[in-house]
mmCIF file of C-alpha atoms and ligand atoms in Angstrom:
data_model
loop_
_atom_site.group_PDB
_atom_site.id
_atom_site.type_symbol
_atom_site.label_atom_id
_atom_site.label_comp_id
_atom_site.label_asym_id
_atom_site.label_seq_id
_atom_site.Cartn_x
_atom_site.Cartn_y
_atom_site.Cartn_z
ATOM 1 C CA MET A 154 70.811 -100.006 96.557
ATOM 2 C CA ASP A 155 70.193 -103.765 96.222
ATOM 3 C CA ARG A 156 73.109 -104.612 94.056
ATOM 4 C CA LEU A 157 75.839 -106.640 95.758
ATOM 5 C CA ILE A 158 78.962 -107.411 93.807
ATOM 6 C CA TYR A 159 81.281 -109.627 95.750
ATOM 7 C CA LEU A 160 84.848 -109.346 94.513
ATOM 8 C CA ASP A 161 86.639 -110.432 97.667
ATOM 9 C CA ASN A 162 86.867 -114.161 97.065
ATOM 10 C CA ALA A 163 90.458 -114.273 98.313
ATOM 11 C CA ALA A 164 89.113 -113.301 101.751
ATOM 12 C CA THR A 165 86.397 -115.916 101.702
ATOM 13 C CA THR A 166 83.862 -117.440 99.323
ATOM 14 C CA LYS A 167 80.171 -118.177 99.360
ATOM 15 C CA THR A 168 79.470 -121.692 100.607
ATOM 16 C CA ALA A 169 77.985 -123.467 97.593
ATOM 17 C CA PRO A 170 74.348 -124.590 98.048
ATOM 18 C CA GLU A 171 75.251 -128.239 97.277
ATOM 19 C CA VAL A 172 77.906 -128.037 99.989
ATOM 20 C CA VAL A 173 75.400 -126.792 102.569
ATOM 21 C CA GLU A 174 72.925 -129.439 101.454
ATOM 22 C CA ALA A 175 75.490 -132.200 101.860
ATOM 23 C CA MET A 176 76.357 -130.976 105.376
ATOM 24 C CA ILE A 177 72.840 -130.633 106.838
ATOM 25 C CA PRO A 178 72.120 -134.343 107.498
ATOM 26 C CA TYR A 179 75.315 -134.479 109.546
ATOM 27 C CA PHE A 180 73.843 -131.936 111.948
ATOM 28 C CA THR A 181 70.272 -133.206 112.012
ATOM 29 C CA GLU A 182 70.397 -136.997 111.661
ATOM 30 C CA ASN A 183 73.900 -138.421 111.438
ATOM 31 C CA TYR A 184 75.262 -136.694 114.515
ATOM 32 C CA GLY A 185 77.113 -139.703 115.951
ATOM 33 C CA ASN A 186 80.739 -139.509 117.073
ATOM 34 C CA PRO A 187 82.843 -141.329 114.436
ATOM 35 C CA SER A 188 84.868 -142.993 117.218
ATOM 36 C CA SER A 189 81.814 -144.774 118.704
ATOM 37 C CA VAL A 190 81.375 -148.489 118.130
ATOM 38 C CA TYR A 191 77.672 -148.717 117.152
ATOM 39 C CA SER A 192 76.946 -148.533 113.455
ATOM 40 C CA PHE A 193 74.770 -145.388 113.776
ATOM 41 C CA ALA A 194 77.951 -143.464 114.568
ATOM 42 C CA SER A 195 80.679 -145.542 112.989
ATOM 43 C CA LYS A 196 79.213 -145.010 109.528
ATOM 44 C CA ASN A 197 80.282 -141.400 110.000
ATOM 45 C CA LYS A 198 83.844 -142.681 110.169
ATOM 46 C CA ASP A 199 83.355 -144.101 106.676
ATOM 47 C CA ALA A 200 81.907 -140.806 105.488
ATOM 48 C CA VAL A 201 84.981 -138.992 106.841
ATOM 49 C CA THR A 202 87.281 -141.476 105.111
ATOM 50 C CA GLU A 203 85.449 -140.903 101.828
ATOM 51 C CA GLN A 204 86.222 -137.171 102.039
ATOM 52 C CA ARG A 205 89.843 -137.941 102.800
ATOM 53 C CA GLU A 206 89.909 -140.041 99.616
ATOM 54 C CA ILE A 207 88.405 -137.245 97.527
ATOM 55 C CA ILE A 208 91.036 -134.798 98.782
ATOM 56 C CA ALA A 209 93.910 -137.260 98.392
ATOM 57 C CA ARG A 210 92.861 -137.966 94.808
ATOM 58 C CA ALA A 211 92.772 -134.247 94.043
ATOM 59 C CA LEU A 212 96.440 -133.985 95.061
ATOM 60 C CA GLY A 213 97.781 -137.316 93.854
ATOM 61 C CA ALA A 214 98.337 -138.211 97.525
ATOM 62 C CA GLN A 215 97.441 -141.231 99.645
ATOM 63 C CA THR A 216 94.312 -141.200 101.794
ATOM 64 C CA ASN A 217 96.213 -141.537 105.070
ATOM 65 C CA GLU A 218 98.391 -138.520 104.237
ATOM 66 C CA ILE A 219 95.454 -136.092 104.677
ATOM 67 C CA TYR A 220 94.948 -134.660 108.173
ATOM 68 C CA PHE A 221 91.879 -132.534 108.889
ATOM 69 C CA THR A 222 92.424 -129.269 110.755
ATOM 70 C CA ALA A 223 90.385 -126.173 111.628
ATOM 71 C CA GLY A 224 91.609 -124.321 108.523
ATOM 72 C CA GLY A 225 94.566 -122.809 106.751
ATOM 73 C CA SER A 226 96.022 -120.985 109.755
ATOM 74 C CA GLU A 227 96.097 -124.119 111.863
ATOM 75 C CA SER A 228 97.643 -126.137 109.038
ATOM 76 C CA ASP A 229 100.380 -123.524 108.585
ATOM 77 C CA ASN A 230 101.076 -123.385 112.332
ATOM 78 C CA TRP A 231 101.201 -127.143 112.536
ATOM 79 C CA ALA A 232 103.538 -127.551 109.559
ATOM 80 C CA LEU A 233 106.081 -125.105 110.989
ATOM 81 C CA LYS A 234 105.903 -125.726 114.733
ATOM 82 C CA ALA A 235 105.710 -129.491 114.619
ATOM 83 C CA THR A 236 108.503 -129.778 112.052
ATOM 84 C CA ALA A 237 110.667 -127.468 114.138
ATOM 85 C CA GLU A 238 110.129 -129.651 117.165
ATOM 86 C CA ALA A 239 110.594 -132.966 115.379
ATOM 87 C CA TYR A 240 113.743 -131.974 113.481
ATOM 88 C CA GLU A 241 115.554 -129.631 115.874
ATOM 89 C CA ALA A 242 118.223 -132.273 116.482
ATOM 90 C CA LYS A 243 119.157 -131.907 112.802
ATOM 91 C CA GLY A 244 119.116 -128.127 112.833
ATOM 92 C CA LYS A 245 117.217 -124.975 113.690
ATOM 93 C CA HIS A 246 117.094 -123.118 110.396
ATOM 94 C CA ILE A 247 113.914 -122.504 108.387
ATOM 95 C CA ILE A 248 113.594 -120.770 105.018
ATOM 96 C CA THR A 249 110.455 -118.886 103.997
ATOM 97 C CA THR A 250 109.600 -115.687 102.112
ATOM 98 C CA LYS A 251 108.634 -112.093 102.840
ATOM 99 C CA ILE A 252 105.264 -112.447 101.110
ATOM 100 C CA GLU A 253 103.762 -115.308 103.092
ATOM 101 C CA HIS A 254 100.432 -115.121 104.864
ATOM 102 C CA HIS A 255 100.646 -113.996 108.495
ATOM 103 C CA ALA A 256 99.887 -117.565 109.590
ATOM 104 C CA ILE A 257 103.390 -118.394 108.363
ATOM 105 C CA LEU A 258 105.164 -115.098 109.143
ATOM 106 C CA HIS A 259 103.925 -114.854 112.714
ATOM 107 C CA THR A 260 104.653 -118.529 113.341
ATOM 108 C CA GLY A 261 108.161 -117.851 112.057
ATOM 109 C CA GLU A 262 108.523 -115.009 114.565
ATOM 110 C CA TYR A 263 107.236 -117.279 117.315
ATOM 111 C CA LEU A 264 109.886 -119.869 116.449
ATOM 112 C CA GLU A 265 112.624 -117.219 116.309
ATOM 113 C CA LYS A 266 111.805 -116.349 119.930
ATOM 114 C CA ARG A 267 112.387 -120.003 120.732
ATOM 115 C CA GLY A 268 115.860 -120.279 119.276
ATOM 116 C CA PHE A 269 115.138 -121.049 115.634
ATOM 117 C CA GLU A 270 116.595 -119.002 112.834
ATOM 118 C CA VAL A 271 114.310 -118.014 109.981
ATOM 119 C CA THR A 272 115.433 -116.644 106.606
ATOM 120 C CA TYR A 273 112.762 -114.532 104.894
ATOM 121 C CA LEU A 274 113.575 -114.466 101.190
ATOM 122 C CA ASP A 275 113.018 -111.414 99.001
ATOM 123 C CA VAL A 276 110.861 -111.646 95.882
ATOM 124 C CA ASP A 277 111.235 -109.899 92.527
ATOM 125 C CA GLU A 278 109.055 -106.992 91.363
ATOM 126 C CA LYS A 279 106.350 -109.433 90.215
ATOM 127 C CA GLY A 280 106.268 -111.151 93.593
ATOM 128 C CA ARG A 281 108.153 -114.198 92.377
ATOM 129 C CA VAL A 282 110.509 -116.114 94.651
ATOM 130 C CA ARG A 283 113.731 -116.962 92.800
ATOM 131 C CA PRO A 284 114.543 -120.687 93.064
ATOM 132 C CA GLU A 285 118.267 -119.855 93.023
ATOM 133 C CA ASP A 286 117.771 -117.718 96.155
ATOM 134 C CA VAL A 287 116.123 -120.673 97.860
ATOM 135 C CA GLU A 288 119.050 -122.896 96.969
ATOM 136 C CA ALA A 289 121.612 -120.319 98.109
ATOM 137 C CA ALA A 290 119.883 -119.998 101.487
ATOM 138 C CA ILE A 291 120.073 -123.717 102.287
ATOM 139 C CA ARG A 292 122.573 -124.599 105.050
ATOM 140 C CA PRO A 293 123.529 -127.874 106.707
ATOM 141 C CA ASP A 294 121.162 -127.026 109.575
ATOM 142 C CA THR A 295 118.164 -126.138 107.362
ATOM 143 C CA ILE A 296 115.204 -128.339 108.259
ATOM 144 C CA LEU A 297 112.304 -126.778 106.361
ATOM 145 C CA ILE A 298 111.490 -124.615 103.352
ATOM 146 C CA SER A 299 108.027 -123.061 103.284
ATOM 147 C CA VAL A 300 106.933 -121.126 100.178
ATOM 148 C CA MET A 301 103.315 -120.340 99.362
ATOM 149 C CA PHE A 302 101.870 -121.796 96.151
ATOM 150 C CA ALA A 303 100.186 -118.551 95.144
ATOM 151 C CA ASN A 304 100.048 -115.216 96.893
ATOM 152 C CA ASN A 305 96.728 -114.133 98.408
ATOM 153 C CA GLU A 306 97.197 -110.426 97.705
ATOM 154 C CA ILE A 307 98.770 -110.120 94.276
ATOM 155 C CA GLY A 308 97.943 -113.586 92.941
ATOM 156 C CA THR A 309 101.457 -114.453 91.774
ATOM 157 C CA ILE A 310 101.941 -118.207 91.294
ATOM 158 C CA GLU A 311 105.332 -119.300 92.613
ATOM 159 C CA PRO A 312 107.783 -121.671 90.862
ATOM 160 C CA ILE A 313 106.830 -124.447 93.253
ATOM 161 C CA LYS A 314 108.081 -127.327 91.162
ATOM 162 C CA GLU A 315 111.601 -125.886 90.913
ATOM 163 C CA ILE A 316 111.674 -125.061 94.611
ATOM 164 C CA GLY A 317 110.343 -128.521 95.490
ATOM 165 C CA GLN A 318 113.058 -130.156 93.403
ATOM 166 C CA ILE A 319 115.755 -128.058 95.083
ATOM 167 C CA ALA A 320 114.448 -128.983 98.533
ATOM 168 C CA ARG A 321 114.337 -132.666 97.594
ATOM 169 C CA ARG A 322 117.850 -132.591 96.185
ATOM 170 C CA HIS A 323 119.179 -131.103 99.420
ATOM 171 C CA GLY A 324 117.164 -133.424 101.652
ATOM 172 C CA VAL A 325 115.189 -130.546 103.186
ATOM 173 C CA LEU A 326 111.439 -130.796 103.871
ATOM 174 C CA PHE A 327 109.224 -128.634 101.694
ATOM 175 C CA HIS A 328 105.920 -127.137 102.838
ATOM 176 C CA THR A 329 103.619 -124.998 100.730
ATOM 177 C CA ASP A 330 100.665 -122.871 101.825
ATOM 178 C CA ALA A 331 98.295 -123.701 98.966
ATOM 179 C CA VAL A 332 95.230 -122.089 100.535
ATOM 180 C CA GLN A 333 94.734 -119.795 97.527
ATOM 181 C CA ALA A 334 95.857 -122.237 94.849
ATOM 182 C CA PHE A 335 94.155 -125.490 95.841
ATOM 183 C CA GLY A 336 91.001 -125.951 93.797
ATOM 184 C CA GLN A 337 92.049 -123.195 91.398
ATOM 185 C CA ILE A 338 95.061 -124.737 89.685
ATOM 186 C CA PRO A 339 96.078 -128.401 89.342
ATOM 187 C CA ILE A 340 98.480 -129.588 92.049
ATOM 188 C CA ASN A 341 100.228 -132.943 92.306
ATOM 189 C CA VAL A 342 102.314 -133.444 95.430
ATOM 190 C CA ASP A 343 104.674 -135.960 93.805
ATOM 191 C CA GLU A 344 105.275 -133.982 90.650
ATOM 192 C CA TYR A 345 105.988 -130.844 92.708
ATOM 193 C CA CYS A 346 108.034 -132.653 95.400
ATOM 194 C CA ILE A 347 105.770 -131.307 98.147
ATOM 195 C CA ASP A 348 106.123 -132.847 101.612
ATOM 196 C CA MET A 349 103.423 -130.808 103.343
ATOM 197 C CA LEU A 350 100.590 -128.675 102.001
ATOM 198 C CA SER A 351 98.018 -126.451 103.727
ATOM 199 C CA ALA A 352 94.517 -125.815 102.389
ATOM 200 C CA SER A 353 91.267 -124.357 103.690
ATOM 201 C CA GLY A 354 87.578 -125.034 103.000
ATOM 202 C CA HIS A 355 86.222 -121.508 102.923
ATOM 203 C CA LYS A 356 88.533 -120.342 100.125
ATOM 204 C CA LEU A 357 86.996 -122.845 97.689
ATOM 205 C CA ASN A 358 83.253 -122.472 98.290
ATOM 206 C CA GLY A 359 83.350 -124.779 101.293
ATOM 207 C CA PRO A 360 82.622 -124.080 104.972
ATOM 208 C CA LYS A 361 84.745 -121.996 107.330
ATOM 209 C CA GLY A 362 86.717 -123.528 110.174
ATOM 210 C CA ILE A 363 87.790 -126.641 108.289
ATOM 211 C CA GLY A 364 90.900 -127.384 106.302
ATOM 212 C CA PHE A 365 93.620 -129.962 106.054
ATOM 213 C CA LEU A 366 97.333 -130.503 106.127
ATOM 214 C CA TYR A 367 98.815 -132.980 103.693
ATOM 215 C CA ILE A 368 101.789 -134.718 105.327
ATOM 216 C CA ARG A 369 103.837 -137.050 103.160
ATOM 217 C CA LYS A 370 104.251 -140.531 104.616
ATOM 218 C CA GLY A 371 107.576 -140.788 106.408
ATOM 219 C CA VAL A 372 107.729 -137.147 107.490
ATOM 220 C CA LYS A 373 108.377 -137.126 111.238
ATOM 221 C CA ILE A 374 105.865 -134.622 112.401
ATOM 222 C CA ARG A 375 104.622 -134.357 115.962
ATOM 223 C CA SER A 376 101.089 -134.370 117.249
ATOM 224 C CA PHE A 377 99.649 -130.879 117.199
ATOM 225 C CA VAL A 378 96.667 -131.323 119.522
ATOM 226 C CA HIS A 379 97.103 -133.911 122.278
ATOM 227 C CA GLY A 380 94.150 -135.981 123.386
ATOM 228 C CA GLY A 381 92.255 -138.742 121.627
ATOM 229 C CA ALA A 382 93.500 -140.911 118.795
ATOM 230 C CA GLN A 383 91.814 -139.001 115.955
ATOM 231 C CA GLU A 384 93.749 -138.228 112.758
ATOM 232 C CA ARG A 385 96.140 -141.102 113.420
ATOM 233 C CA LYS A 386 96.995 -139.630 116.847
ATOM 234 C CA ARG A 387 98.389 -136.466 115.332
ATOM 235 C CA ARG A 388 95.462 -134.102 115.848
ATOM 236 C CA ALA A 389 93.101 -134.961 118.673
ATOM 237 C CA GLY A 390 89.486 -133.850 118.970
ATOM 238 C CA THR A 391 86.149 -135.224 117.779
ATOM 239 C CA GLU A 392 86.046 -134.772 114.026
ATOM 240 C CA ASN A 393 84.117 -131.807 112.641
ATOM 241 C CA VAL A 394 82.001 -134.203 110.621
ATOM 242 C CA PRO A 395 79.684 -131.666 108.922
ATOM 243 C CA GLY A 396 82.707 -129.501 108.105
ATOM 244 C CA ILE A 397 84.651 -132.439 106.693
ATOM 245 C CA ILE A 398 81.659 -133.474 104.568
ATOM 246 C CA GLY A 399 81.361 -129.883 103.314
ATOM 247 C CA LEU A 400 85.071 -129.691 102.573
ATOM 248 C CA GLY A 401 84.964 -132.959 100.621
ATOM 249 C CA LYS A 402 81.990 -131.752 98.610
ATOM 250 C CA ALA A 403 83.682 -128.415 97.919
ATOM 251 C CA VAL A 404 86.859 -130.130 96.728
ATOM 252 C CA GLU A 405 84.879 -132.488 94.512
ATOM 253 C CA ARG A 406 83.071 -129.524 92.939
ATOM 254 C CA ALA A 407 86.224 -127.457 92.562
ATOM 255 C CA VAL A 408 88.112 -130.269 90.859
ATOM 256 C CA ALA A 409 85.236 -131.137 88.525
ATOM 257 C CA SER A 410 84.760 -127.537 87.381
ATOM 258 C CA MET A 411 88.390 -126.376 87.543
ATOM 259 C CA ALA A 412 89.250 -126.224 83.853
ATOM 260 C CA GLU A 413 86.055 -124.474 82.834
ATOM 261 C CA ARG A 414 85.939 -122.127 85.831
ATOM 262 C CA SER A 415 89.553 -121.094 85.537
ATOM 263 C CA ALA A 416 89.174 -120.394 81.803
ATOM 264 C CA LYS A 417 86.113 -118.244 82.464
ATOM 265 C CA GLU A 418 87.689 -116.396 85.392
ATOM 266 C CA THR A 419 90.918 -115.803 83.470
ATOM 267 C CA ARG A 420 88.936 -114.256 80.618
ATOM 268 C CA LEU A 421 86.982 -111.990 82.963
ATOM 269 C CA ARG A 422 90.122 -111.134 84.947
ATOM 270 C CA ASP A 423 91.999 -110.094 81.819
ATOM 271 C CA TYR A 424 89.000 -108.096 80.641
ATOM 272 C CA LEU A 425 88.922 -106.322 84.013
ATOM 273 C CA ILE A 426 92.674 -105.677 83.986
ATOM 274 C CA GLY A 427 92.554 -104.450 80.388
ATOM 275 C CA ARG A 428 89.729 -101.995 81.018
ATOM 276 C CA VAL A 429 91.222 -100.611 84.236
ATOM 277 C CA LEU A 430 94.708 -100.071 82.806
ATOM 278 C CA GLU A 431 93.320 -98.523 79.651
ATOM 279 C CA GLU A 432 90.635 -96.294 81.139
ATOM 280 C CA ILE A 433 92.137 -95.148 84.442
ATOM 281 C CA PRO A 434 95.331 -93.050 84.272
ATOM 282 C CA TYR A 435 98.242 -93.332 86.754
ATOM 283 C CA CYS A 436 97.458 -96.890 87.649
ATOM 284 C CA ARG A 437 99.472 -100.121 87.675
ATOM 285 C CA LEU A 438 98.850 -103.844 87.922
ATOM 286 C CA ASN A 439 100.600 -105.585 90.825
ATOM 287 C CA GLY A 440 101.850 -109.138 90.422
ATOM 288 C CA ASP A 441 102.662 -111.112 87.311
ATOM 289 C CA ALA A 442 100.428 -110.560 84.271
ATOM 290 C CA LYS A 443 100.486 -114.230 83.281
ATOM 291 C CA ASP A 444 101.644 -116.358 86.222
ATOM 292 C CA ARG A 445 98.750 -115.306 88.420
ATOM 293 C CA LEU A 446 95.678 -116.874 89.945
ATOM 294 C CA PRO A 447 92.768 -116.896 87.479
ATOM 295 C CA ASN A 448 90.614 -114.815 89.817
ATOM 296 C CA ASN A 449 93.052 -112.172 91.079
ATOM 297 C CA ALA A 450 93.513 -108.555 90.014
ATOM 298 C CA ASN A 451 95.486 -106.111 92.142
ATOM 299 C CA PHE A 452 95.991 -102.462 91.205
ATOM 300 C CA SER A 453 97.655 -99.396 92.658
ATOM 301 C CA PHE A 454 96.186 -95.985 91.902
ATOM 302 C CA GLN A 455 98.438 -93.010 92.412
ATOM 303 C CA PHE A 456 97.249 -90.085 94.597
ATOM 304 C CA ILE A 457 94.582 -92.206 96.308
ATOM 305 C CA GLU A 458 93.994 -93.846 99.675
ATOM 306 C CA GLY A 459 92.894 -97.463 99.359
ATOM 307 C CA GLU A 460 90.655 -97.130 102.399
ATOM 308 C CA SER A 461 88.622 -94.264 100.902
ATOM 309 C CA LEU A 462 88.332 -96.238 97.704
ATOM 310 C CA LEU A 463 86.910 -99.229 99.590
ATOM 311 C CA ILE A 464 84.356 -97.092 101.394
ATOM 312 C CA MET A 465 83.137 -95.497 98.180
ATOM 313 C CA LEU A 466 82.980 -98.844 96.401
ATOM 314 C CA ASP A 467 80.993 -100.179 99.343
ATOM 315 C CA MET A 468 78.427 -97.404 98.808
ATOM 316 C CA LYS A 469 77.926 -98.852 95.333
ATOM 317 C CA GLY A 470 77.494 -102.363 96.708
ATOM 318 C CA ILE A 471 80.964 -103.495 95.697
ATOM 319 C CA CYS A 472 82.964 -105.650 98.132
ATOM 320 C CA ALA A 473 86.717 -105.403 97.603
ATOM 321 C CA SER A 474 89.897 -105.307 99.626
ATOM 322 C CA SER A 475 92.864 -102.989 99.838
ATOM 323 C CA GLY A 476 95.347 -105.593 100.997
ATOM 324 C CA SER A 477 94.602 -108.817 102.763
ATOM 325 C CA ALA A 478 91.679 -108.924 105.194
ATOM 326 C CA CYS A 479 94.149 -109.303 108.013
ATOM 327 C CA THR A 480 96.128 -106.189 107.179
ATOM 328 C CA SER A 481 93.148 -103.894 106.645
ATOM 329 C CA GLY A 482 92.417 -101.977 109.812
ATOM 330 C CA SER A 483 96.097 -101.285 110.318
ATOM 331 C CA LEU A 484 97.748 -98.232 108.826
ATOM 332 C CA ASP A 485 100.851 -100.025 107.614
ATOM 333 C CA PRO A 486 100.774 -100.830 103.917
ATOM 334 C CA SER A 487 100.725 -104.484 103.019
ATOM 335 C CA HIS A 488 103.993 -106.387 103.560
ATOM 336 C CA VAL A 489 103.499 -107.999 100.151
ATOM 337 C CA LEU A 490 103.263 -104.693 98.271
ATOM 338 C CA LEU A 491 106.335 -103.414 100.099
ATOM 339 C CA ALA A 492 108.187 -106.645 99.266
ATOM 340 C CA ILE A 493 107.619 -106.122 95.537
ATOM 341 C CA GLY A 494 109.220 -102.708 95.935
ATOM 342 C CA LEU A 495 106.261 -100.315 95.927
ATOM 343 C CA PRO A 496 106.876 -97.045 97.774
ATOM 344 C CA HIS A 497 104.545 -96.535 100.751
ATOM 345 C CA GLU A 498 102.402 -93.915 99.023
ATOM 346 C CA ILE A 499 101.742 -96.148 96.016
ATOM 347 C CA ALA A 500 101.118 -99.221 98.171
ATOM 348 C CA HIS A 501 98.529 -97.213 100.115
ATOM 349 C CA GLY A 502 96.446 -96.703 96.989
ATOM 350 C CA SER A 503 95.988 -100.376 96.246
ATOM 351 C CA LEU A 504 92.904 -102.375 95.467
ATOM 352 C CA ARG A 505 92.455 -106.148 95.284
ATOM 353 C CA LEU A 506 89.530 -107.527 93.306
ATOM 354 C CA THR A 507 89.124 -111.310 93.426
ATOM 355 C CA LEU A 508 86.507 -112.923 91.209
ATOM 356 C CA GLY A 509 84.323 -115.879 92.106
ATOM 357 C CA GLU A 510 82.475 -118.581 90.253
ATOM 358 C CA GLU A 511 79.369 -116.386 90.035
ATOM 359 C CA THR A 512 81.088 -113.242 88.717
ATOM 360 C CA THR A 513 79.760 -112.033 85.355
ATOM 361 C CA LYS A 514 80.939 -109.616 82.679
ATOM 362 C CA GLU A 515 78.089 -107.274 83.708
ATOM 363 C CA ASP A 516 79.518 -107.240 87.247
ATOM 364 C CA ILE A 517 82.937 -106.306 85.882
ATOM 365 C CA ASP A 518 81.505 -103.517 83.724
ATOM 366 C CA TYR A 519 79.555 -102.133 86.670
ATOM 367 C CA VAL A 520 82.677 -102.225 88.841
ATOM 368 C CA VAL A 521 84.965 -100.566 86.281
ATOM 369 C CA ASP A 522 82.405 -97.844 85.483
ATOM 370 C CA ASN A 523 82.083 -97.006 89.166
ATOM 371 C CA LEU A 524 85.793 -97.343 89.852
ATOM 372 C CA LYS A 525 86.602 -94.810 87.126
ATOM 373 C CA GLU A 526 84.221 -92.291 88.606
ATOM 374 C CA ILE A 527 85.353 -92.865 92.185
ATOM 375 C CA VAL A 528 89.055 -92.628 91.358
ATOM 376 C CA ALA A 529 88.435 -89.368 89.483
ATOM 377 C CA ARG A 530 86.400 -87.973 92.397
ATOM 378 C CA LEU A 531 89.014 -88.925 94.998
ATOM 379 C CA ARG A 532 91.781 -87.397 92.894
ATOM 380 C CA ASP A 533 89.819 -84.163 92.605
ATOM 381 C CA MET A 534 89.940 -83.974 96.392
ATOM 382 C CA SER A 535 93.622 -84.864 96.645
ATOM 383 C CA PRO A 536 96.152 -82.055 97.260
ATOM 384 C CA LEU A 537 98.885 -84.363 95.938
ATOM 385 C CA TYR A 538 97.080 -84.736 92.663
ATOM 386 C CA GLU A 539 96.475 -80.983 92.466
ATOM 387 C CA ASP A 540 100.220 -80.330 92.869
ATOM 388 C CA PHE A 541 101.015 -82.986 90.296
ATOM 389 C CA VAL A 542 98.627 -81.466 87.720
ATOM 390 C CA LYS A 543 99.981 -77.960 88.348
ATOM 391 C CA LYS A 544 103.574 -79.078 87.844
ATOM 392 C CA ASN A 545 102.722 -80.929 84.673
ATOM 393 C CA ASN A 546 100.760 -78.060 83.159
ATOM 394 C CA ARG A 547 103.600 -75.666 83.506
HETATM 395 C C1 PLP B 746 93.073 -117.393 104.000
HETATM 396 C C2 PLP B 746 94.480 -117.822 104.004
HETATM 397 C C3 PLP B 746 95.025 -118.505 105.104
HETATM 398 C C4 PLP B 746 94.244 -118.748 106.368
HETATM 399 O O1 PLP B 746 93.221 -119.710 106.194
HETATM 400 P P1 PLP B 746 92.053 -119.790 107.267
HETATM 401 O O2 PLP B 746 91.290 -121.016 106.879
HETATM 402 O O3 PLP B 746 91.253 -118.545 107.142
HETATM 403 O O4 PLP B 746 92.703 -119.936 108.596
HETATM 404 C C5 PLP B 746 96.338 -118.913 105.033
HETATM 405 N N1 PLP B 746 97.075 -118.687 103.934
HETATM 406 C C6 PLP B 746 96.588 -118.054 102.858
HETATM 407 C C7 PLP B 746 97.449 -117.850 101.656
HETATM 408 C C8 PLP B 746 95.271 -117.595 102.861
HETATM 409 O O5 PLP B 746 94.806 -116.944 101.792
#
């Protein structure tokens, strides 16, 4: 078996060869500390600034509103914890949703233990947050609303513009975890009234361990890492120069190819969804059919365990996921699938396939052909399915 079909791009992506190429000189030759005075090193400061400009342009932001971090989780932690600290005199209430990434949910729990109150909003059966629910949850002591741009498991794109406008109207800060959306769909922080935005390099064909937090000018947010004066004294530590260069390159690529890539991925995604729903019985699509990330398909197969499905797909060289990478390994079904109202037994039989820029129609055909066979085989071994067939044949 040599074939490897990677359909887990929501977990991470392949670092693009041009990205790696752009990074290498910053390990081998240009290794100077950007804070040093001599030109050998200080030119790295300029290189870092250039990447900040590329990212700012991609978001319609200003260069000095981009703060480099070690990735999406750090950006999410920073946005919540530092806002909580900086605005607690105004109030201690934060609004978020039940379908956020654990970097948000677990930070919310952390803050609850420290006297903050967090409202976790429900979503509808497509995984959509209702803007009117956001508005109804706002109180005089609400300091922050955090709603993800697009969900990492079911791909649903949230009504961010409406939510941003509501937050703005009520004078409440608005943060969005755009780790899955940035580089996939156009985002403008002014148009969407976004005050803070998290993104990560490795979800857009960039390196791991690098990301950024956009913080709108004027937002009072505290330093997250104390030490040197890097990142305008808000996040100390010698810059991860190769990572920042790689992130900038990845963003540049993603923006340049966005329209074409998203059209191609949407076509392949819809082809995949169409074939699966048509050819495999007792199966459903999770998330919204239209308002979804171009590369995301998420299905539930009745009478099947997602884990067994993953193992059998793996034997065919297919990399997929049954929930998010962080939830696999635990026996609880995904919090996102439960939030959209799936019963436990249906949620357990779920499969997430996320396409990448290299995915082809041949890959999709290979995957669907194998999936059909595997689902049929697993159902043949399932006592639940046997009972179901017996009842229905009567
Ligand atoms: C992957 C992911 C994160 C975490 O990003 P890391 O860079 O891996 O820390 C946060 N939020 C969402 C929606 C993600 O998909």
